[in-house]
Coordinates of C-alpha atoms in Angstrom, one line a residue:
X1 CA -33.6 5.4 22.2
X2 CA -31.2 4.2 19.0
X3 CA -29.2 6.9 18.0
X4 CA -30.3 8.3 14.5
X5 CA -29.4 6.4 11.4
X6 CA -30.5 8.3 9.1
X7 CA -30.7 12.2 7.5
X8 CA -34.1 12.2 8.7
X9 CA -33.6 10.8 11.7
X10 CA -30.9 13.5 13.2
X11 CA -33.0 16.2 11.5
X12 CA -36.3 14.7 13.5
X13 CA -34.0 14.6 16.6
X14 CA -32.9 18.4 16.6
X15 CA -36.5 19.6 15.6
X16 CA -38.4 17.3 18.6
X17 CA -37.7 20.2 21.4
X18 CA -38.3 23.1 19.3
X19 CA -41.8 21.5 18.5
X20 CA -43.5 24.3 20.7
X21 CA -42.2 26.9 18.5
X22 CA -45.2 27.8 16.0
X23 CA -42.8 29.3 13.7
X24 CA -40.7 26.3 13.3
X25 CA -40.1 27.1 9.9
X26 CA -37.8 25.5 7.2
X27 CA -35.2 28.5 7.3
X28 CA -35.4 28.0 10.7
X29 CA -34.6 24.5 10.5
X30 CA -31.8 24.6 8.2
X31 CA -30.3 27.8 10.1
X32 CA -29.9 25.4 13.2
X33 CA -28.6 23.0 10.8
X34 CA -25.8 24.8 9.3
X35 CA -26.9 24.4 5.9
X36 CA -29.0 26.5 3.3
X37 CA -32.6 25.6 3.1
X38 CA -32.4 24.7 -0.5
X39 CA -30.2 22.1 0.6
X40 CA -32.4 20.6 3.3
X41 CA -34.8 21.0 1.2
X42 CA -32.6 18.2 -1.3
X43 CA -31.7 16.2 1.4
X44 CA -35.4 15.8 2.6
X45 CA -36.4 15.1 -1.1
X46 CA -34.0 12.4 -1.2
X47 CA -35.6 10.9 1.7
X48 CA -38.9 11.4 -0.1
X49 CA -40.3 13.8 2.5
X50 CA -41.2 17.3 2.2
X51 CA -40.2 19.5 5.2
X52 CA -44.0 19.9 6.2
X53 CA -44.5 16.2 6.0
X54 CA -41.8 16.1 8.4
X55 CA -43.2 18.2 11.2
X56 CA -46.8 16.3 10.5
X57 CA -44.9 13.1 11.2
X58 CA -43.1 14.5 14.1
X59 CA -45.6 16.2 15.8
X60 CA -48.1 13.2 15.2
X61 CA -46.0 11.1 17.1
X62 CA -45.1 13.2 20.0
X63 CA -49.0 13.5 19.9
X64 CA -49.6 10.2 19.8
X65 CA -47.1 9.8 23.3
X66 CA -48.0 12.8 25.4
X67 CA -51.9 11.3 25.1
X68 CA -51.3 8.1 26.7
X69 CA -51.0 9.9 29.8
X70 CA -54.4 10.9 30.6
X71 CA -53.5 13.5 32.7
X72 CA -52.1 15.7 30.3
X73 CA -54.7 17.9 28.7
X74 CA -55.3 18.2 25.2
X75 CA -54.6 22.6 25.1
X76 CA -51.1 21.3 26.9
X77 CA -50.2 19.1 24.0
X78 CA -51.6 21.4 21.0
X79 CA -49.3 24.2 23.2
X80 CA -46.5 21.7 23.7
X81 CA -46.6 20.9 19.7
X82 CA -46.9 24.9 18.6
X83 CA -50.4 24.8 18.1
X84 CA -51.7 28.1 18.7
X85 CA -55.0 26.6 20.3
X86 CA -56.5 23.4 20.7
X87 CA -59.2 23.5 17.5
X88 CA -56.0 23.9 15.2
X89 CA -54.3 21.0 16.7
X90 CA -57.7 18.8 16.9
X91 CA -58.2 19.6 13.0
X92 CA -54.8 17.9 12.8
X93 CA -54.9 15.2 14.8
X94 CA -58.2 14.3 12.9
X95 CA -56.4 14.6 9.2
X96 CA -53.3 12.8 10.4
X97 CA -55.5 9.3 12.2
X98 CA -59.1 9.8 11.3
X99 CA -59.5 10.7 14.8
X100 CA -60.1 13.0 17.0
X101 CA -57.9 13.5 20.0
X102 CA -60.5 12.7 22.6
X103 CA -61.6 9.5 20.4
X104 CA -58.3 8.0 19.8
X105 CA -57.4 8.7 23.4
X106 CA -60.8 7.0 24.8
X107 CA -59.6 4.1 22.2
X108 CA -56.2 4.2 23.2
X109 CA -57.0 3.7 27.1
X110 CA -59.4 1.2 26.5
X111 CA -57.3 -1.1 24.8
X112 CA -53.9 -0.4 27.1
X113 CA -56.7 -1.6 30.2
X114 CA -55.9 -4.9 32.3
X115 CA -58.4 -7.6 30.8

């Protein structure tokens, strides 16, 4: 993995393994930052990203990467994301792709299969 090049990149780094904290919240964030969270909240502005967007973003990713392994269960990866059950993180997953977790998993398998 590059090394971050950006704010938003460093900020998406530090955040990644405290994912399963459900209270990962901005004064959180910008406590483990060293900075106030008016000021993240500037520096993620002029990114262009509000700090929820920014957990959305990161979680749908890490999503999106722990379900290409079908043996990880879907109430592991809501857990592993902070979810505090799996309906919360399936009501996600649906706003963030259109999908739900067991459809764009079925579609992801499918289309990673030998032809």
């Amino acid at each position: 993995m590059p090394p971050p090049t950006t704010f938003v990149d460093s900020l998406q780094e530090i955040i990644l393994p405290l994912l399963h904290d459900p209270d990962l919240s901005i004064n959180y964030a910008a406590s483990i930052t060293g900075m106030s969270t008016r000021t993240l909240q500037r520096y993620l502005a002029q990114s262009g990203i509000t700090y929820a967007q920014l957990i959305d973003q990161i979680r749908f990713d890490r999503a999106r990467e722990l379900m290409q392994d079908a043996n990880v269960q879907l109430g592991a990866i809501a857990e592993a994301l902070g979810y505090a059950n799996q309906s919360y993180f399936t009501r996600a997953f649906k706003c963030w792709s259109g999908f739900s977790p067991r459809e764009f998993r079925q579609t992801f398998i499918a289309w990673n299969q030998p032809h």
